[in-house]
Short mmCIF file of C-alpha atoms in Angstrom, two decimals:
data_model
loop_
_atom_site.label_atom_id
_atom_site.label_comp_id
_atom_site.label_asym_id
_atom_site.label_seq_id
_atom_site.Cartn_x
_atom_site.Cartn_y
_atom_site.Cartn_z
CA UNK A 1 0.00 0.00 0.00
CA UNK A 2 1.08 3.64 -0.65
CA UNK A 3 -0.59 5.45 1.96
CA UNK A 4 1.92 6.68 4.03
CA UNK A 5 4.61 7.40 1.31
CA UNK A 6 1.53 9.41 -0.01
CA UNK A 7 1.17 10.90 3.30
CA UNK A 8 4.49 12.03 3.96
CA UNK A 9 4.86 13.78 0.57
CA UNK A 10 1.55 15.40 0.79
CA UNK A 11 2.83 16.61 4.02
CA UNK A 12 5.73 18.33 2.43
CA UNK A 13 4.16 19.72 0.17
CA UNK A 14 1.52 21.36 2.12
CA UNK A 15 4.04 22.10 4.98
CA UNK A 16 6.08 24.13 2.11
CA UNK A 17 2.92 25.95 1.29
CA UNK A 18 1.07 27.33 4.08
CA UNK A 19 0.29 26.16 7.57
CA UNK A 20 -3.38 26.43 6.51
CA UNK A 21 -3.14 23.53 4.81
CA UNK A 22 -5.01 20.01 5.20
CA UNK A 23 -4.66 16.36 4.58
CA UNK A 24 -8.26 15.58 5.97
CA UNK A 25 -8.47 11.22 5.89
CA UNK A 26 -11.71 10.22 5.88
CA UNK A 27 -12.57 7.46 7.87
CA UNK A 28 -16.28 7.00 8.55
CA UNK A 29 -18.53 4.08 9.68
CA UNK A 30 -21.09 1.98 7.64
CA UNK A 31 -23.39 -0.61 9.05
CA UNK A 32 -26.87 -1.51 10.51
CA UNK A 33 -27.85 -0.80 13.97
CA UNK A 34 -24.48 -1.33 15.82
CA UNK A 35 -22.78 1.10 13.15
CA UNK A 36 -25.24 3.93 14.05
CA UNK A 37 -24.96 2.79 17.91
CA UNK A 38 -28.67 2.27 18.44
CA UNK A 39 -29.00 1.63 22.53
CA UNK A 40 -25.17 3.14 23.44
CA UNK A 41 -25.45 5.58 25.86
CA UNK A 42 -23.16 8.10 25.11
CA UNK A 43 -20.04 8.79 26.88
CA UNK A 44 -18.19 10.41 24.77
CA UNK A 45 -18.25 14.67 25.25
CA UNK A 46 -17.88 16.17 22.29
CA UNK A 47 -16.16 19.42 23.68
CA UNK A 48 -13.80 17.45 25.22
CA UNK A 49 -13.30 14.99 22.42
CA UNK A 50 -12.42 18.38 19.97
CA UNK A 51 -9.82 19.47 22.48
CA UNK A 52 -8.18 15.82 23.28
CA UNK A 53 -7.96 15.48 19.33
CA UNK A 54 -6.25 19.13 19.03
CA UNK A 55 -9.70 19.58 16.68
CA UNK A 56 -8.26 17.50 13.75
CA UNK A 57 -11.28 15.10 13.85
CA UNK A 58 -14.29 16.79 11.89
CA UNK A 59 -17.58 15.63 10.57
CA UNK A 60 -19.03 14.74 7.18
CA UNK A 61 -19.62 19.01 7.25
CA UNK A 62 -15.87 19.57 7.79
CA UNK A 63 -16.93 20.83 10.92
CA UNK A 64 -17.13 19.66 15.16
CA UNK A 65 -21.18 19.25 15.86
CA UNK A 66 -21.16 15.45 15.92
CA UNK A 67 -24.21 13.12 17.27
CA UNK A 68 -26.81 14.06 14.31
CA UNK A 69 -27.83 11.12 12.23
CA UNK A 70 -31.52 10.02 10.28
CA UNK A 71 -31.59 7.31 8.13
CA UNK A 72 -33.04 10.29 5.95
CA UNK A 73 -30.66 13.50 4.78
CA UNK A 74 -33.41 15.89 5.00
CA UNK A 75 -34.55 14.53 9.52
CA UNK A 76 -31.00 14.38 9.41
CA UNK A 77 -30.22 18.19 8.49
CA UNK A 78 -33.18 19.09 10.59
CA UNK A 79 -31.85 17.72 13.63
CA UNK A 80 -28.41 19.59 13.18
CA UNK A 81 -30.43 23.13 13.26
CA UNK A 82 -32.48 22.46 15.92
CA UNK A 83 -29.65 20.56 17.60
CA UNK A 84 -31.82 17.43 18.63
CA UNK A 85 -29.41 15.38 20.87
CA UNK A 86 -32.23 12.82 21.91
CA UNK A 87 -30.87 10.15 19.88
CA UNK A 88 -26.98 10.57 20.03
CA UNK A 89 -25.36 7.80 20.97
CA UNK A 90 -21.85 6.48 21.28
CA UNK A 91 -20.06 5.06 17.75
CA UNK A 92 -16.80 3.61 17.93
CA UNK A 93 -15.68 5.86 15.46
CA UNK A 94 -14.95 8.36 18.42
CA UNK A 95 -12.94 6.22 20.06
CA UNK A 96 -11.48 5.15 16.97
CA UNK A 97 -10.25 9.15 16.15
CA UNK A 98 -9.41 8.99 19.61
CA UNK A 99 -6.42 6.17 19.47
CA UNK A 100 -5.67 7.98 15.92
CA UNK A 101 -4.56 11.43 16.51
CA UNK A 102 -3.26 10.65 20.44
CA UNK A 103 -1.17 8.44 18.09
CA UNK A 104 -0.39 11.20 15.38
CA UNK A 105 0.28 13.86 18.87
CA UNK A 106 2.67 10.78 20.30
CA UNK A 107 4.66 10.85 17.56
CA UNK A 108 4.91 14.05 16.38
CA UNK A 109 2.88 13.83 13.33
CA UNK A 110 2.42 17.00 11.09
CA UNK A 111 -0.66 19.18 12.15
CA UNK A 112 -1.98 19.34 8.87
CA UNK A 113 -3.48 15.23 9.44
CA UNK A 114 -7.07 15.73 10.10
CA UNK A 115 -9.85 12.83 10.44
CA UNK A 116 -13.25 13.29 8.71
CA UNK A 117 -15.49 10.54 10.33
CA UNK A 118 -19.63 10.20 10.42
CA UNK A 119 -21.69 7.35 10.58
CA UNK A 120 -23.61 5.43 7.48
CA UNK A 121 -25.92 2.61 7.07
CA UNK A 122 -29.30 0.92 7.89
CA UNK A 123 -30.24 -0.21 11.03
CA UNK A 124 -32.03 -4.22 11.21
CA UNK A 125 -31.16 -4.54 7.31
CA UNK A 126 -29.47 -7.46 5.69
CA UNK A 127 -26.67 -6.63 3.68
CA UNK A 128 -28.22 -7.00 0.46
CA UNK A 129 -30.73 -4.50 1.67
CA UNK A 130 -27.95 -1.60 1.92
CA UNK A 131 -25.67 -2.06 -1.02
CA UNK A 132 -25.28 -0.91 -4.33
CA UNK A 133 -28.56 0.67 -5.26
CA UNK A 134 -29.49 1.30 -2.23
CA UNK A 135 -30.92 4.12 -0.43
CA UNK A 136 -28.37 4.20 2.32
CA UNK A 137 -25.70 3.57 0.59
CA UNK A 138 -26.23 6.43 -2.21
CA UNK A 139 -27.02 8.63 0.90
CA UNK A 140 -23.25 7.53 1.73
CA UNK A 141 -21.78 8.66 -1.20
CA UNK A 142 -23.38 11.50 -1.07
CA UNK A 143 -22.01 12.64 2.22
CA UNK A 144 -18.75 11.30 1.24
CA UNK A 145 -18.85 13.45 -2.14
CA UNK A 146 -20.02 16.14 0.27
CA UNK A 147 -17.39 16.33 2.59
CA UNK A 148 -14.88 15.96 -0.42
CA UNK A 149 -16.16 19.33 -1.89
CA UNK A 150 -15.90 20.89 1.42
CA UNK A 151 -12.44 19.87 1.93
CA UNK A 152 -11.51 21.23 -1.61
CA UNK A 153 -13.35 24.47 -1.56
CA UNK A 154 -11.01 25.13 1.38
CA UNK A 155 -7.97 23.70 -1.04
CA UNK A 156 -7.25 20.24 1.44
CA UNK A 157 -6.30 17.37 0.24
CA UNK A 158 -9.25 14.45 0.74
CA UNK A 159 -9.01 10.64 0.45
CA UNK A 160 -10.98 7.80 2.10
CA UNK A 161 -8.39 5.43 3.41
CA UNK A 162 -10.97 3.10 4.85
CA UNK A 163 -14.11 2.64 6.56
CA UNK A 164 -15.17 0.73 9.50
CA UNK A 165 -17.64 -2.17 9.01
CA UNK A 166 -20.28 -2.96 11.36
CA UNK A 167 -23.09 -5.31 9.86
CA UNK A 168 -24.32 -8.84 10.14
CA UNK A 169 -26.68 -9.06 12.90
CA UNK A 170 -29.88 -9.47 10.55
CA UNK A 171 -27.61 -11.86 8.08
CA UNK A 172 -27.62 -13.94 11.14
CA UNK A 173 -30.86 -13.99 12.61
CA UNK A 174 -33.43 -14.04 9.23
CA UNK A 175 -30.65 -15.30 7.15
CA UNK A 176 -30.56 -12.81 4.48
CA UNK A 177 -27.92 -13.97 1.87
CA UNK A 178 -26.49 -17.12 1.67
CA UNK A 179 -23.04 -15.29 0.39
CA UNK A 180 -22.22 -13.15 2.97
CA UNK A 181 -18.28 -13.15 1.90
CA UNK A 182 -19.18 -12.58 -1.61
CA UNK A 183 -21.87 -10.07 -1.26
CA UNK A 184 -19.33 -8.15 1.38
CA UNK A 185 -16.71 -8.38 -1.24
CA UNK A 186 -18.50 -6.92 -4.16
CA UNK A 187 -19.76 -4.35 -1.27
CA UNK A 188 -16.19 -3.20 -0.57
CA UNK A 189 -14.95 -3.52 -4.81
CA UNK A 190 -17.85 -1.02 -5.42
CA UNK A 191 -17.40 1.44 -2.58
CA UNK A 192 -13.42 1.44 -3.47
CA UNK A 193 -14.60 2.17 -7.02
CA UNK A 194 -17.18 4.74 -6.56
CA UNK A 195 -15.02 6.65 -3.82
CA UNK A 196 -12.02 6.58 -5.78
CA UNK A 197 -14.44 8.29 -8.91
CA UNK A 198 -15.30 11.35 -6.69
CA UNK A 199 -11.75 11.39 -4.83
CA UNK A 200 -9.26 10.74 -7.47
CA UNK A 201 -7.62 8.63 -5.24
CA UNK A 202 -5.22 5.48 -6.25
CA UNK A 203 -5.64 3.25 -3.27
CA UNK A 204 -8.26 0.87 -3.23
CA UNK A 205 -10.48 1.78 0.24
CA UNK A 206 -9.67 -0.60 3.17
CA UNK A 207 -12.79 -2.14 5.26
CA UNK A 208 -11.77 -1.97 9.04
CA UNK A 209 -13.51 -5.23 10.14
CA UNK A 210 -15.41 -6.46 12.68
CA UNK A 211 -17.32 -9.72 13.68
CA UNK A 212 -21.05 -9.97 15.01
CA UNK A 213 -21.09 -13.01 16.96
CA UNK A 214 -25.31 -13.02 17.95
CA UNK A 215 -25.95 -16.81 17.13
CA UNK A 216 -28.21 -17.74 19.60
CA UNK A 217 -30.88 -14.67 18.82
CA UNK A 218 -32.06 -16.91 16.08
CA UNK A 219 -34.69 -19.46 17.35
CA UNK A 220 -33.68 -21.71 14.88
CA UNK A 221 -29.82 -21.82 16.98
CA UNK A 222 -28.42 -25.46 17.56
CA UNK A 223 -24.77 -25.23 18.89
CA UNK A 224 -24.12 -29.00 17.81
CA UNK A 225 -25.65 -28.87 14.47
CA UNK A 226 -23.39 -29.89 12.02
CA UNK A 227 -25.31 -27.93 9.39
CA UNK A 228 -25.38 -24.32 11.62
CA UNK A 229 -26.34 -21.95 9.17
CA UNK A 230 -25.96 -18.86 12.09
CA UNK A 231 -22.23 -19.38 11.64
CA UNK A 232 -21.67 -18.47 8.04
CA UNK A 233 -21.73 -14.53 8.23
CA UNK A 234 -19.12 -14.61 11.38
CA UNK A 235 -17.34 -17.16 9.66
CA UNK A 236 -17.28 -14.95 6.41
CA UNK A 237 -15.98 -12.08 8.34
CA UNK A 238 -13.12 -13.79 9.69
CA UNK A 239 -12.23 -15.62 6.07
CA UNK A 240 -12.22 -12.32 4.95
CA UNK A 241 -9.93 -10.70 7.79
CA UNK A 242 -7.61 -13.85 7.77
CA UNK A 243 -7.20 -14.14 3.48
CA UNK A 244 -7.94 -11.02 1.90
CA UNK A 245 -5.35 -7.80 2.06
CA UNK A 246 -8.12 -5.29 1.92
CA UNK A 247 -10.10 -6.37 5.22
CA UNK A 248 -8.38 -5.55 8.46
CA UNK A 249 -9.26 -6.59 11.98
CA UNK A 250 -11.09 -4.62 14.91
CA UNK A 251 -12.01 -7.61 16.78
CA UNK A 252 -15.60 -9.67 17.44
CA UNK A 253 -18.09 -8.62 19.36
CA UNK A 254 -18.06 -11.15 22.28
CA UNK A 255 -15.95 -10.22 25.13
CA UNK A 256 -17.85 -7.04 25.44
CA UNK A 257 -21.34 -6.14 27.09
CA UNK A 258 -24.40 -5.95 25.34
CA UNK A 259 -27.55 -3.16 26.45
CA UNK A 260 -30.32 -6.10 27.83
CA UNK A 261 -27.74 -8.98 26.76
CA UNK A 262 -29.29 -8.70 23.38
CA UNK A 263 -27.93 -7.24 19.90
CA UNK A 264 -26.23 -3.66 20.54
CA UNK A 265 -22.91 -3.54 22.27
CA UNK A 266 -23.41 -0.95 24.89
CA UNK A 267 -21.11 2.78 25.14
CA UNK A 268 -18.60 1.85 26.68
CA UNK A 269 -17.92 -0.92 24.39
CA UNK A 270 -18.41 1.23 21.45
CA UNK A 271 -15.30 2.69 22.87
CA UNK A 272 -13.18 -0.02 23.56
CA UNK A 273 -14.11 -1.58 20.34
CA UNK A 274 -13.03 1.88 18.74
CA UNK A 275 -9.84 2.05 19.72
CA UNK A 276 -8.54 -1.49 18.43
CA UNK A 277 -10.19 -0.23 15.12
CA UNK A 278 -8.24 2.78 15.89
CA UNK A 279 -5.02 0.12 16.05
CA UNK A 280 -5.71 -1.10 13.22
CA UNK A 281 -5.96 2.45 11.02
CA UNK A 282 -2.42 3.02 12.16
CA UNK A 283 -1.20 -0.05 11.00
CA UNK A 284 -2.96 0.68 7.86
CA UNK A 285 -1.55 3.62 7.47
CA UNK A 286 2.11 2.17 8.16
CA UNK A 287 1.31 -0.30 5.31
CA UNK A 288 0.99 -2.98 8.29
CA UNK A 289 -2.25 -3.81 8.13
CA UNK A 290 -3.67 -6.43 11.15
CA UNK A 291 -5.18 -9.91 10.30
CA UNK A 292 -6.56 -10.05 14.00
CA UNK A 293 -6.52 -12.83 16.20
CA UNK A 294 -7.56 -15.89 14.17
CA UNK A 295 -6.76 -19.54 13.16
CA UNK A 296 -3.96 -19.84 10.74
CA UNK A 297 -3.49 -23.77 10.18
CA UNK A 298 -5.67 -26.65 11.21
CA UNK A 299 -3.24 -30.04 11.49
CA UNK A 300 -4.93 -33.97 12.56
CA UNK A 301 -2.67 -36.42 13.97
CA UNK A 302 -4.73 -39.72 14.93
CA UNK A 303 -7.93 -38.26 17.56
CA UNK A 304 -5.87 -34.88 17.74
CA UNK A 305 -6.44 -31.79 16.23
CA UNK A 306 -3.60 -28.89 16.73
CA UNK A 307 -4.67 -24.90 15.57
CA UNK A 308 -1.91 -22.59 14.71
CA UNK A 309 -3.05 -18.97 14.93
CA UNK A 310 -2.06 -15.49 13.49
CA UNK A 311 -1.43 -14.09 16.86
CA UNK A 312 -0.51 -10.35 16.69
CA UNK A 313 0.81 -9.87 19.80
CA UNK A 314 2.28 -13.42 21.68
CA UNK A 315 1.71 -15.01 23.88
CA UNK A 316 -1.74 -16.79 23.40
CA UNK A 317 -3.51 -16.68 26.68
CA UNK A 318 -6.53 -18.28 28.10
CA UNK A 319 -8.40 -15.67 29.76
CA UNK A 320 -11.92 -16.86 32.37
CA UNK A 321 -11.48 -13.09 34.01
CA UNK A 322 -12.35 -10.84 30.89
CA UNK A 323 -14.63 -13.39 29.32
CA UNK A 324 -16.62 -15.85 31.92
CA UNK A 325 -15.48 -19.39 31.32
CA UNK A 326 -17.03 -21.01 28.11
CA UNK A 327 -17.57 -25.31 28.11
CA UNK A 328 -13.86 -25.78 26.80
CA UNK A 329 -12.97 -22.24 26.89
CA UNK A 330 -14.87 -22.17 23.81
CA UNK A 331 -14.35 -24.60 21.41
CA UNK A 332 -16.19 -27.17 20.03
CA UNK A 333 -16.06 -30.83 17.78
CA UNK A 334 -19.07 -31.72 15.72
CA UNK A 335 -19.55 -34.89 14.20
CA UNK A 336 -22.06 -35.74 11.05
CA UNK A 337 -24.69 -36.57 13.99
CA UNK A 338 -24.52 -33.61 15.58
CA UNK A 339 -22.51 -34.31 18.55
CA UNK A 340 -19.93 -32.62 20.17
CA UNK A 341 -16.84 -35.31 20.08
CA UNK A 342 -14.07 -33.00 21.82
CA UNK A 343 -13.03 -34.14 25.36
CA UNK A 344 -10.10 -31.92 26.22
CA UNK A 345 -8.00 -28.78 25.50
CA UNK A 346 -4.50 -27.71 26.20
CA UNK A 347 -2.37 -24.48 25.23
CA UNK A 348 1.18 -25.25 24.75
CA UNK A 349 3.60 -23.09 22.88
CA UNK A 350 0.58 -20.52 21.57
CA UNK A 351 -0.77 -23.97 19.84
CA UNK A 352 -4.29 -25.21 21.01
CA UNK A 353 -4.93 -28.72 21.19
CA UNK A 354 -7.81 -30.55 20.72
CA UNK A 355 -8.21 -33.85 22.01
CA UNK A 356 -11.21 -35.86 20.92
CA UNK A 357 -13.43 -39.02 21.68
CA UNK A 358 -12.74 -40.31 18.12
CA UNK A 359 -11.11 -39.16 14.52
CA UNK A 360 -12.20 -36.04 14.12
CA UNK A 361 -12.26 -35.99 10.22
CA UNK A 362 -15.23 -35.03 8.18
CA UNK A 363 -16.08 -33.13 11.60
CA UNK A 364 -16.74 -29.20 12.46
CA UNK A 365 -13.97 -27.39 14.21
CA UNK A 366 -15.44 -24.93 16.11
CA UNK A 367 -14.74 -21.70 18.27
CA UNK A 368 -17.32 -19.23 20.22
CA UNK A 369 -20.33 -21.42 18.74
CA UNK A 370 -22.29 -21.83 22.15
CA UNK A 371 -24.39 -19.60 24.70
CA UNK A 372 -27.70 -19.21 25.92
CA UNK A 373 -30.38 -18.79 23.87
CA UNK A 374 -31.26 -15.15 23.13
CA UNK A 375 -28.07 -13.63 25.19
CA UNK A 376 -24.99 -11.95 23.73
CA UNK A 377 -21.85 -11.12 25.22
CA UNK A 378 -19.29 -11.67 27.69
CA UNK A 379 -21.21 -13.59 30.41
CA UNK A 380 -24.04 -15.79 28.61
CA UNK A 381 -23.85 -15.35 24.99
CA UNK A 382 -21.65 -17.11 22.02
CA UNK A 383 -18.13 -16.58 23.62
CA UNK A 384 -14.33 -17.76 23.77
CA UNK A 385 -11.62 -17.42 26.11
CA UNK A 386 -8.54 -17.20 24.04
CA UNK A 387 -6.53 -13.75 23.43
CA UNK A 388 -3.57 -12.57 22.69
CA UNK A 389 -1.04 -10.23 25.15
CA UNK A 390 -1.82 -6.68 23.16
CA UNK A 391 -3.57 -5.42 25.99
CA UNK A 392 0.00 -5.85 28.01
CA UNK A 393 1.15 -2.63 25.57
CA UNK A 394 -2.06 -0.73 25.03
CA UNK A 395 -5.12 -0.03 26.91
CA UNK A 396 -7.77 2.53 26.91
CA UNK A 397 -8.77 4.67 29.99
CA UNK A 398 -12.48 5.30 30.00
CA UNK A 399 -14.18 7.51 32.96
CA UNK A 400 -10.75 6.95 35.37
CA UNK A 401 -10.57 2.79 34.65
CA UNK A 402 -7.73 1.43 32.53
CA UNK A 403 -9.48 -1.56 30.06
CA UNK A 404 -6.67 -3.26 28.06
CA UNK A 405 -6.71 -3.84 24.10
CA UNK A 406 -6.29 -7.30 23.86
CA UNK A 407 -6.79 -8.80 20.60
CA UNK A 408 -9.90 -11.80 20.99
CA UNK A 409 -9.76 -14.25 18.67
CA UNK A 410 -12.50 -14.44 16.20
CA UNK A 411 -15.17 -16.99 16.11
CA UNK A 412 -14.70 -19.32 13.36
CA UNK A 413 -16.24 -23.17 12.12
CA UNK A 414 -13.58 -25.22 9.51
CA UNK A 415 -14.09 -28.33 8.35
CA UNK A 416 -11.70 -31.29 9.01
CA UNK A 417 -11.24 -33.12 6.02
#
């Protein structure tokens, strides 16, 4: 990728112009309800949030008066003039700007960086239902077209580096598409395509990813079914993360706490969630973009199976404090007759082992496929124990409490063949 070389000259060259000058990278978020942060009280003040960020983080408008959003542009303008703050909740786009320009201040970066971020998307729509053709996602363009003429009417520089992805739920539950992975791909191919036809920009558009893990809201939900159909969007998420160059890790959904246990992650784990999405727009922007926590190589010897993971940040750990204790801290072996075959687990040398009852070919590898029915998050829902040791280097501190930024590894079901 060529994003920071770009960067760096565009800094020179504005730096050898005026002060006045801007490189404004726009990095908004697109979604259904957990995008637009339905249920997340917000924490986040927006007057303090302007002066933490040394005002280089700016809306859609190219201005600071955040917290406005309407599924339609015209609700949407209304409640920016009469300021309605009713419905303002916490995105994890602010703690995303956050961990971006404390980065930029850490190291010194040139004032001129500015972040352009805003919220996008459809709340309790399947993905088909807000793609191409669309009316959220033209109203997207639009605001990203918007905010580009802005920007150039005040002679900045504009591109759209990425965008953070935060969809699934309904793909889950009513079982939308039955090609999440390739309907999310063509998603990303024509939002790189029509951005870069406003922008002029080179470089393709980068989805900062995510992974809903709210199996067991479906009644249908069967966590020894060897046919699970819940499991295909998270899985397609993580193939996606793991394989392709353009998708880059935030992290799944699990560990964190849901408002009523239910669909929405609540404020403050908008936040936390933010800031590894943050992470991972850094590394993007160093041309070391993040695969995430997630399994790298499947190997059977006799009733064994052994997992080899991408692990950002060693060591693996097994963690019962962060997340409560899942049936074999998560993972699962599922025969043709839908039973769970896997009788023990060890961690040796960032390796997981699976021991099982029997061979375990022609079964169903699985991690984080479990919970209670109609629960998500950390204490009853679909859930894991395994992490990596990022959180040992970076944390968050949200109202006086330090939460670390561990990477969780993503929920996944592979085949054994």
């Amino acid at each position: 990728m060529l994003i920071m070389s770009m960067l760096i000259m565009l800094v020179f060259i504005n730096c050898s112009k005026t002060t006045e000058k801007r490189i404004v990278l726009a990095i908004p978020v697109y979604g259904q309800s957990l995008a637009l942060g339905e249920e997340a009280i917000r924490i986040t003040d927006f007057d303090s949030l302007s002066e933490k960020c040394g005002h280089r983080v700016v809306t859609e408008n190219m201005d600071e008066k955040f917290g406005y959003f309407s599924e339609n542009a015209f609700k949407q303008w209304t409640k920016r003039i009469v300021r309605y703050k009713k419905r303002s909740f916490e995105l994890s786009i602010y703690g995303m700007a956050e961990a971006v320009t404390q980065y930029w201040q850490k190291e010194g970066t040139a004032d001129s960086l500015m972040i352009c971020t805003f919220p996008g998307g459809q709340g309790a729509t399947g993905i088909l239902g807000m793609s191409k053709g669309s009316k959220a996602y033209q109203k997207f363009i639009n605001e990203i077209e918007g905010a580009y003429q802005k920007a150039k009417s005040r002679d900045w520089d504009f591109i759209v580096p990425a965008v953070c992805w935060m969809q699934g739920e309904d793909d889950i539950v009513w079982d939308r598409t039955h090609h999440y992975k390739r309907d999310l791909k063509q998603f990303q191919l024509d939002l790189s395509q029509d951005v870069k036809a406003l922008t002029k920009q080179r470089q393709e558009v980068a989805f900062i990813c995510y992974q809903t893990n709210c199996l067991t809201l479906s009644k249908q939900f069967d966590a020894n079914a060897f046919n699970c159909r819940e499991v295909q969007t998270p899985q397609a998420l993580m193939e996606l993360v793991r394989g392709d160059t353009l998708f880059l890790a935030s992290g799944p959904t699990y560990p964190y706490s849901f408002a009523r246990e239910r669909v929405h992650i609540d404020g403050l784990s908008q936040k936390r969630l933010g800031y590894l999405a943050g992470l991972s727009v850094i590394r993007l922007l160093q041309s070391k973009p993040s695969k995430g926590l997630t399994p790298a190589h499947l190997q059977r010897l006799k009733n064994t199976v052994l997992i080899d993971f991408n692990i950002p940040y060693p060591p693996l750990t097994i963690d019962t404090l962060e997340v409560f204790k899942a049936a074999h801290y998560g993972f699962s072996v599922i025969d043709s007759s839908n039973t769970n075959i896997l009788q023990q687990i060890f961690l040796k040398d960032n390796q997981i082992k699976l021991c099982c009852k029997k061979s375990p070919i022609g079964c169903r590898v699985r991690y984080a496929v479990n919970g209670q029915k109609e629960k998500s998050g950390y204490r009853h829902g679909p859930r894991g124990n395994i992490r990596d040791s990022q959180g040992n280097k970076f944390s968050v501190t949200i109202h006086g409490k330090s939460y670390p930024l561990h990477n969780w590894c993503y929920q996944f079901d592979i085949l054994i063949q």
